[in-house]
Coordinates of C-alpha atoms and ligand atoms in Angstrom, one line a residue:
M1 CA 123.5 114.1 79.3
A2 CA 121.4 111.3 80.5
D3 CA 123.0 108.1 80.9
I4 CA 122.5 105.4 77.9
F5 CA 122.6 101.5 78.8
T6 CA 122.8 99.2 75.7
L7 CA 120.8 95.7 76.4
T8 CA 122.0 92.8 73.8
N9 CA 121.1 89.6 73.1
K10 CA 124.3 87.7 73.1
T11 CA 122.8 85.1 71.0
T12 CA 121.8 87.3 68.3
G13 CA 123.3 90.5 68.5
D14 CA 120.3 92.7 68.6
S15 CA 120.7 95.6 70.8
I16 CA 118.3 98.2 72.0
D17 CA 119.7 101.5 73.6
L18 CA 117.5 102.5 77.1
N19 CA 117.5 106.0 78.5
L20 CA 118.8 106.2 82.5
R21 CA 116.3 108.6 83.5
E22 CA 118.0 110.6 86.9
A23 CA 116.0 111.3 90.1
T24 CA 116.4 113.9 92.4
A25 CA 117.0 111.2 94.9
G26 CA 117.4 107.7 94.9
P27 CA 118.1 105.6 92.6
A28 CA 118.1 106.4 88.6
A29 CA 115.4 104.6 86.6
L30 CA 115.9 102.6 83.1
E31 CA 113.3 104.1 80.4
I32 CA 112.1 100.9 79.1
S33 CA 108.6 101.6 77.3
A34 CA 110.4 101.0 73.9
L35 CA 111.5 98.0 74.8
Y36 CA 108.0 96.0 73.8
K37 CA 107.3 98.4 70.6
E38 CA 111.2 98.2 69.1
K39 CA 111.6 94.9 70.3
G40 CA 108.7 92.8 71.1
I41 CA 109.9 92.1 74.2
L42 CA 108.5 92.4 78.1
A43 CA 110.1 93.1 81.4
F44 CA 109.9 90.4 84.2
D45 CA 109.7 91.9 87.4
P46 CA 107.4 90.1 89.9
G47 CA 106.3 92.0 92.7
F48 CA 108.0 95.1 91.6
V49 CA 110.8 94.8 93.6
S50 CA 113.2 97.2 90.5
T51 CA 110.0 99.0 89.1
A52 CA 109.4 102.6 89.0
S53 CA 105.6 102.3 88.4
C54 CA 105.4 106.1 87.7
E55 CA 107.2 109.3 88.6
S56 CA 106.4 111.1 91.9
A57 CA 107.3 114.4 93.9
I58 CA 105.2 113.2 97.2
T59 CA 107.5 111.0 99.1
Y60 CA 110.8 110.0 99.3
I61 CA 112.6 107.4 100.9
D62 CA 115.8 105.4 101.4
G63 CA 115.5 102.2 102.3
D64 CA 119.6 101.3 103.5
H65 CA 119.5 104.8 105.6
G66 CA 115.9 104.5 106.8
I67 CA 115.2 107.6 106.1
L68 CA 111.6 108.9 105.1
R69 CA 110.7 112.2 103.5
Y70 CA 107.3 114.0 103.2
R71 CA 108.0 116.6 100.2
G72 CA 111.8 117.0 101.1
Y73 CA 110.9 117.4 105.0
P74 CA 112.6 114.4 107.2
I75 CA 109.8 112.7 109.2
E76 CA 111.5 113.1 112.5
Q77 CA 111.1 116.6 112.1
L78 CA 107.0 117.0 110.8
A79 CA 106.4 114.3 113.7
E80 CA 108.0 116.4 116.2
K81 CA 106.8 119.7 114.7
S82 CA 103.7 119.8 112.9
N83 CA 100.3 118.3 113.0
F84 CA 98.3 116.1 111.0
L85 CA 96.6 118.4 108.9
E86 CA 99.5 120.6 108.2
V87 CA 101.0 117.1 107.3
A88 CA 98.1 116.8 104.3
Y89 CA 98.5 120.0 103.3
L90 CA 101.5 119.7 102.4
L91 CA 101.4 116.3 100.7
I92 CA 98.3 117.3 98.9
H93 CA 99.8 121.2 98.0
G94 CA 103.7 120.4 98.0
E95 CA 104.2 123.0 100.7
L96 CA 103.9 123.5 104.4
P97 CA 100.8 126.3 104.4
S98 CA 100.8 129.8 106.1
T99 CA 98.8 130.2 108.7
E100 CA 96.0 131.9 106.3
E101 CA 95.9 128.8 104.2
L102 CA 96.0 126.2 107.4
S103 CA 93.4 127.7 109.4
A104 CA 91.3 128.2 105.9
F105 CA 92.3 124.3 105.4
E106 CA 91.3 123.6 108.8
E107 CA 88.0 125.3 108.0
I108 CA 87.2 123.4 104.9
I109 CA 87.6 119.8 106.5
V110 CA 86.1 120.8 109.7
H111 CA 82.8 121.7 107.9
H112 CA 83.1 118.6 105.6
T113 CA 83.2 116.0 108.4
M114 CA 79.1 114.8 108.6
I115 CA 78.3 112.3 106.2
K116 CA 74.2 112.4 104.4
E117 CA 71.5 110.7 107.2
T118 CA 71.0 108.3 105.1
M119 CA 74.2 107.3 104.8
R120 CA 74.0 106.2 108.2
N121 CA 71.3 103.9 107.5
L122 CA 73.9 102.2 105.2
F123 CA 76.0 100.7 109.2
D124 CA 72.1 99.0 110.0
G125 CA 72.7 96.6 106.4
F126 CA 76.1 95.1 107.9
H127 CA 75.5 92.7 110.6
Y128 CA 76.9 93.8 114.0
N129 CA 79.9 91.2 114.2
A130 CA 81.3 92.3 110.7
H131 CA 84.7 93.3 110.7
P132 CA 84.6 97.2 110.2
M133 CA 87.5 97.6 107.4
S134 CA 84.7 95.4 105.6
V135 CA 82.2 98.2 106.5
M136 CA 84.7 100.7 105.5
I137 CA 85.4 99.6 102.6
G138 CA 81.2 99.1 101.3
V139 CA 80.6 103.1 102.8
V140 CA 83.5 104.5 101.3
G141 CA 82.7 102.9 97.9
S142 CA 79.4 104.6 98.7
L143 CA 79.9 108.1 98.9
S144 CA 80.6 108.2 94.9
S145 CA 76.5 107.5 95.2
F146 CA 75.8 110.1 97.4
Y147 CA 78.6 113.5 95.5
H148 CA 77.0 113.4 91.8
D149 CA 78.2 116.8 92.0
S150 CA 81.9 116.0 92.2
L151 CA 82.7 113.2 89.8
D152 CA 84.1 115.2 87.1
I153 CA 87.9 113.7 87.4
H154 CA 89.2 116.8 84.7
D155 CA 87.3 119.8 86.7
P156 CA 90.0 120.9 89.2
R157 CA 87.5 122.3 91.2
H158 CA 85.6 118.7 91.2
R159 CA 89.2 116.6 92.4
E160 CA 89.4 119.3 95.3
I161 CA 85.9 118.7 96.8
S162 CA 86.2 114.8 97.0
A163 CA 89.3 114.9 98.7
H164 CA 88.2 117.7 101.2
R165 CA 85.3 115.4 101.4
M166 CA 87.6 112.2 102.0
I167 CA 89.7 113.2 104.4
A168 CA 86.8 115.1 106.6
K169 CA 84.4 112.3 106.1
M170 CA 87.1 109.2 107.2
P171 CA 87.3 109.8 110.5
T172 CA 83.7 109.8 111.0
I173 CA 82.3 107.1 109.1
A174 CA 86.0 104.9 110.8
A175 CA 84.0 105.5 113.9
A176 CA 79.9 105.0 112.9
C177 CA 82.1 101.5 112.0
Y178 CA 83.2 101.2 115.7
K179 CA 80.1 102.5 117.0
H180 CA 77.7 99.9 114.2
S181 CA 79.6 97.2 116.2
A182 CA 79.3 98.4 119.9
S183 CA 75.1 99.2 119.2
E184 CA 75.6 102.0 120.1
P185 CA 74.1 105.4 118.4
I186 CA 77.0 106.8 116.0
M187 CA 77.6 110.6 117.0
Y188 CA 77.8 113.3 115.6
P189 CA 81.0 114.9 114.4
Q190 CA 81.8 118.6 116.5
N191 CA 83.3 121.4 114.7
N192 CA 84.9 122.9 117.8
L193 CA 87.1 120.3 117.9
D194 CA 90.6 119.5 115.9
Y195 CA 90.8 116.6 113.8
C196 CA 91.7 113.8 116.4
G197 CA 89.8 115.6 118.7
N198 CA 86.9 115.0 117.1
F199 CA 87.3 111.3 116.2
L200 CA 88.1 110.0 119.8
H201 CA 84.7 112.7 120.6
M202 CA 83.0 110.7 117.8
M203 CA 84.4 106.6 118.9
F204 CA 83.8 107.2 122.6
S205 CA 81.3 109.4 123.4
T206 CA 77.2 108.3 123.9
P207 CA 74.6 110.8 123.9
C208 CA 74.1 110.1 127.3
E209 CA 77.6 111.8 129.3
P210 CA 79.7 114.8 127.9
Y211 CA 82.6 113.2 127.0
V212 CA 85.9 115.5 126.6
P213 CA 89.2 113.9 124.7
D214 CA 92.0 113.0 126.6
Q215 CA 95.2 115.9 125.6
I216 CA 97.7 112.6 125.6
A217 CA 95.6 111.1 123.3
I218 CA 95.2 113.2 120.7
D219 CA 98.9 114.2 120.4
A220 CA 99.4 110.2 120.4
L221 CA 96.7 110.0 116.8
N222 CA 98.5 112.9 115.4
L223 CA 101.9 111.8 115.8
L224 CA 100.5 107.8 114.4
F225 CA 98.4 109.3 111.9
I226 CA 101.7 111.6 110.5
L227 CA 103.7 108.4 110.8
H228 CA 101.1 106.8 108.1
A229 CA 100.2 109.8 105.8
D230 CA 102.0 108.5 103.1
H231 CA 104.4 106.0 101.8
E232 CA 105.3 106.6 97.9
Q233 CA 104.3 103.7 95.8
N234 CA 103.1 101.0 98.7
A235 CA 100.3 98.1 97.4
S236 CA 97.0 100.3 98.4
T237 CA 98.8 103.6 96.9
S238 CA 99.8 101.6 94.4
T239 CA 95.7 100.3 94.0
V240 CA 94.7 103.5 94.4
R241 CA 96.5 104.7 91.3
L242 CA 95.5 102.0 88.8
A243 CA 92.1 101.9 89.7
G244 CA 92.5 105.8 89.2
S245 CA 94.2 106.0 85.9
S246 CA 90.9 103.8 84.1
G247 CA 88.8 107.5 84.9
A248 CA 87.5 106.0 88.1
N249 CA 85.9 108.2 90.7
P250 CA 88.0 109.0 93.7
F251 CA 85.9 107.2 96.0
A252 CA 86.0 104.5 94.2
C253 CA 89.8 104.6 93.5
I254 CA 90.3 105.0 97.7
A255 CA 87.7 101.7 98.2
S256 CA 90.2 99.7 97.0
G257 CA 92.7 101.3 98.5
I258 CA 91.4 100.7 101.6
A259 CA 90.5 96.8 100.3
S260 CA 94.2 96.5 99.7
L261 CA 95.2 97.7 102.8
W262 CA 93.5 94.9 104.8
G263 CA 96.1 92.4 104.0
P264 CA 98.1 91.1 106.6
A265 CA 101.6 92.0 104.8
H266 CA 100.6 95.6 104.4
G267 CA 98.0 97.7 107.2
G268 CA 96.8 94.8 108.2
A269 CA 99.4 94.0 110.8
N270 CA 99.0 96.7 113.2
E271 CA 96.0 94.5 114.1
A272 CA 98.3 90.7 113.4
V273 CA 101.1 91.9 115.6
L274 CA 98.5 92.5 119.1
T275 CA 97.2 88.9 117.7
M276 CA 100.5 87.6 118.0
L277 CA 101.9 89.5 121.3
E278 CA 98.7 87.5 122.8
E279 CA 99.2 84.4 121.3
I280 CA 102.6 84.4 122.8
G281 CA 101.6 85.7 125.9
D282 CA 104.5 85.9 127.6
V283 CA 108.1 85.9 127.7
S284 CA 109.4 82.5 128.1
N285 CA 107.2 81.5 124.7
I286 CA 109.1 83.9 122.7
D287 CA 112.1 81.3 121.7
K288 CA 109.2 78.8 120.3
Y289 CA 108.1 81.4 118.2
I290 CA 110.9 83.3 116.6
A291 CA 111.9 79.6 115.4
R292 CA 108.8 78.9 114.7
A293 CA 109.0 82.3 112.2
K294 CA 112.6 80.8 110.9
D295 CA 110.5 77.8 109.4
K296 CA 110.0 77.6 105.9
N297 CA 107.3 75.1 106.8
D298 CA 105.6 76.7 109.0
P299 CA 103.7 79.9 107.1
F300 CA 104.2 81.9 110.8
R301 CA 105.5 84.9 110.1
L302 CA 106.9 87.8 113.3
M303 CA 104.2 89.9 112.2
G304 CA 105.0 93.9 112.2
F305 CA 108.5 92.5 111.6
G306 CA 110.2 93.2 107.2
H307 CA 109.9 95.8 104.8
R308 CA 109.8 95.4 101.7
V309 CA 112.0 99.1 101.1
Y310 CA 113.5 99.1 104.5
R311 CA 116.6 97.3 104.6
N312 CA 117.8 99.3 107.7
F313 CA 115.5 100.4 111.1
D314 CA 112.0 101.7 110.2
P315 CA 112.2 105.7 110.6
R316 CA 108.9 105.9 111.6
A317 CA 109.0 102.5 113.9
T318 CA 112.0 104.6 115.8
I319 CA 109.2 107.5 117.0
I320 CA 106.6 105.0 117.6
R321 CA 108.8 103.4 119.8
K322 CA 110.0 106.1 122.1
M323 CA 106.2 107.2 121.9
C324 CA 105.4 104.2 123.2
H325 CA 107.5 104.7 126.5
E326 CA 106.2 108.1 126.8
V327 CA 102.2 107.5 126.3
L328 CA 102.3 104.3 128.4
D329 CA 103.9 106.1 131.0
K330 CA 101.0 109.0 130.9
L331 CA 98.5 106.6 130.5
A332 CA 99.3 102.9 132.4
D333 CA 102.2 104.1 134.5
G334 CA 104.4 102.5 133.0
N335 CA 103.2 99.2 133.2
N336 CA 102.7 97.4 130.1
P337 CA 103.1 94.0 129.7
M338 CA 102.3 93.9 126.5
F339 CA 105.2 96.6 125.7
E340 CA 107.6 94.6 127.7
L341 CA 106.5 91.5 125.5
A342 CA 107.4 93.5 122.2
L343 CA 110.6 95.1 123.3
K344 CA 112.0 91.2 124.7
L345 CA 110.8 89.8 120.9
E346 CA 112.5 92.9 119.7
E347 CA 115.7 92.2 121.1
V348 CA 115.8 88.5 120.9
A349 CA 114.7 88.8 117.1
L350 CA 117.6 91.4 116.4
K351 CA 120.2 89.3 117.7
D352 CA 119.3 85.9 115.5
E353 CA 121.6 85.2 112.9
Y354 CA 118.4 84.9 110.5
F355 CA 116.8 88.4 111.0
I356 CA 120.4 89.8 111.2
Q357 CA 121.1 88.0 107.7
R358 CA 117.9 89.4 105.9
K359 CA 118.0 92.7 107.1
L360 CA 114.7 92.2 109.2
Y361 CA 113.7 95.1 111.9
P362 CA 110.8 95.6 113.1
N363 CA 108.5 98.3 110.9
V364 CA 105.9 101.0 111.7
D365 CA 103.3 98.5 112.8
F366 CA 105.0 96.6 115.5
Y367 CA 104.1 99.4 118.1
S368 CA 101.9 101.4 116.4
G369 CA 98.8 98.6 118.2
I370 CA 100.7 99.2 121.2
I371 CA 99.6 102.9 121.3
Y372 CA 96.0 101.9 120.1
R373 CA 95.3 99.6 122.9
A374 CA 96.8 101.7 125.6
L375 CA 94.0 104.0 123.9
N376 CA 91.0 101.9 124.0
I377 CA 90.8 101.7 120.5
P378 CA 89.9 97.9 119.9
T379 CA 92.1 95.8 117.8
D380 CA 90.0 95.3 114.5
M381 CA 89.8 99.1 114.4
F382 CA 93.9 99.1 114.4
T383 CA 93.9 98.8 110.2
V384 CA 90.9 101.6 109.4
M385 CA 93.0 103.5 111.6
F386 CA 95.7 103.3 109.8
A387 CA 93.3 103.8 106.5
I388 CA 91.9 107.3 108.0
A389 CA 95.6 108.6 107.8
R390 CA 96.8 106.5 104.6
T391 CA 93.5 108.2 102.6
V392 CA 95.6 111.7 102.8
G393 CA 98.6 110.2 100.8
W394 CA 95.4 108.2 98.8
V395 CA 94.6 111.4 97.8
A396 CA 98.0 113.3 97.0
H397 CA 98.8 110.3 94.9
W398 CA 95.3 110.1 92.8
S399 CA 95.7 113.9 92.4
E400 CA 98.8 113.7 91.5
M401 CA 98.3 111.5 88.5
I402 CA 95.3 112.7 87.0
A403 CA 96.8 115.7 87.1
D404 CA 99.7 114.6 85.4
P405 CA 98.9 115.4 81.6
Q406 CA 100.7 112.0 80.5
Q407 CA 98.9 110.2 82.4
R408 CA 96.8 106.9 80.6
I409 CA 95.5 104.1 81.5
S410 CA 98.1 101.1 83.7
R411 CA 97.8 98.3 81.9
P412 CA 100.8 95.7 82.5
R413 CA 101.2 92.8 80.7
Q414 CA 102.0 89.3 81.1
L415 CA 104.9 86.0 80.6
Y416 CA 102.4 83.9 79.6
T417 CA 102.5 80.2 80.8
G418 CA 99.6 78.4 80.3
A419 CA 98.4 75.8 77.9
R420 CA 99.5 76.3 74.0
E421 CA 96.7 76.5 71.1
R422 CA 94.3 73.7 71.3
N423 CA 91.1 72.4 70.0
Y424 CA 87.6 71.8 72.1
V425 CA 86.9 68.4 72.9
P426 CA 83.1 67.2 72.6
I427 CA 82.4 66.8 76.8
D428 CA 81.5 62.6 75.9
K429 CA 85.1 62.6 74.3
R430 CA 87.0 64.1 77.2
Ligands
CMC501 N1 109.4 87.0 109.4 C1 110.1 86.0 109.2 N2 110.9 86.1 107.9 C2 110.6 86.9 107.6 C3 109.6 88.2 107.4 C4 109.2 87.9 108.4 N3 108.4 89.0 109.0 N4 109.7 88.7 106.5 C5 110.2 88.6 106.1 N5 111.1 86.9 106.1 C6 111.9 86.6 105.4 C7 111.5 86.0 104.2 O1 111.0 84.3 104.6 C8 112.5 85.4 102.8 O2 112.8 84.4 104.1 P1 113.8 83.9 102.4 O3 115.0 84.7 101.8 O4 114.6 83.0 103.5 O5 112.9 83.4 101.7 C9 113.2 87.1 103.5 O6 113.1 87.3 104.6 C10 112.8 88.0 102.7 O7 110.9 88.3 102.5 P2 109.7 88.8 101.5 O8 108.9 87.8 102.0 O9 110.4 88.6 99.9 O10 109.7 89.7 101.7 P3 109.0 91.0 100.9 O11 109.6 92.6 100.6 O12 108.3 90.3 99.7 O13 108.2 91.2 101.8 C11 106.5 92.2 104.0 C12 107.7 92.5 103.1 C13 106.9 93.6 105.1 C14 105.3 92.0 103.1 C15 107.9 90.7 105.3 O14 108.3 91.2 105.6 C16 105.9 90.7 105.9 O15 105.7 89.9 105.8 N6 106.7 90.9 107.2 C17 105.5 90.7 108.3 C18 104.6 91.6 107.7 C19 104.2 93.1 108.0 O16 104.8 93.5 109.4 N7 104.4 94.2 107.3 C20 103.7 95.6 107.7 C21 104.4 96.8 106.7 S1 105.0 98.1 107.3 C22 103.3 98.6 107.0 C23 103.2 98.8 105.6 O17 103.9 99.7 105.2 O18 102.4 98.3 104.8

């Protein structure tokens, strides 16, 4: 039998029994839904530090031990042995695919990569120097106006085809965002290329000459996309779930997820890390920036450091750090001053009492931008790259939520601290 907690008001003696719901791994959760109904009180947890907002069987994180698993499989194994579309299948369907299932899935994704011709015109409406994330939010949001045939969220087939469309079209939209900013022709996808190769083709080829994506770049992208594919109830995924809980269509929900991802505390960190490294410029300036990060009167934070859940190393950062060595050895003969600077910054921070006490370690985004830079991806596209990969996680969570028979609208409450009731005062009497 599950444990029962009794919550008692020490002043009045009034109490309520709350059930503890066990998890298959990780902390159990106290069921508090009856709290308001039976006692008229709310739970207060700003930032959801101690709140499980839903049940989910997709991704597991143990932040104290640096563990990340997709559907039970350790991230290290998936990073070494799998590829992005296989991981996408796993996250969405819950099991690794058979050979036939995987090739059928790849075939479907490849055949949904084109965007409507009229949709390409949308890009012209954006200013040439618009941030690609702002373009992406708008264009992905517009997908629902092109696909009226699949907006019934209660129809499993509609949900499935919307999921395929989003995963398939995201690289096409992302590359088009870049091409627009570079004033180059938007390229069509090529069905003979794999997911990552196709993205590189749409980013870097032009109609003027043939382009063959580099295998090192394809492998690096595959790995980065696997690492970014899902991370349980992070801010953007929770945003997608919250938007979707009202019955909004999946394209609108994913657009809201992209908006949430953009912030520098979340997916925007990879862009912010590169900007920060450029600003630091040289190892001789590291101490100055570490001092700024520790100064409570200075808003500067060491970008790419710290994580709400990981209080030990971020396993994704460990994998990417290793990959940085491999990719930079091959692409830049190991010569990359930015990487050298990042390694030194990490070394200094990890020895500093401030970072040790607060358990602040490099996160996934401390190193991802260095690889994107080595692949010639422009800095303002870094968060867009994150969005391509995370779309799979968003789709998996949205689908899990909608398929749940107990799903209802998410409606948090508040601890009201505003004015008590008062009477309106005419303007000439104020
Ligand atoms: N530099 C300096 N101090 C920091 C940092 C940092 N990067 N991160 C946290 N702290 C301090 C913070 O000031 C606080 O100190 P104190 O207890 O003295 O007030 C303490 O550490 C705890 O920080 P917090 O803000 O309460 O932690 P949080 O869980 O709310 O925030 C975070 C997590 C990731 C938003 C934060 O660590 C941060 O802003 N990091 C930099 C941005 C970043 O790299 N984000 C990417 C996250 S990983 C990619 C993803 O999944 O989105």
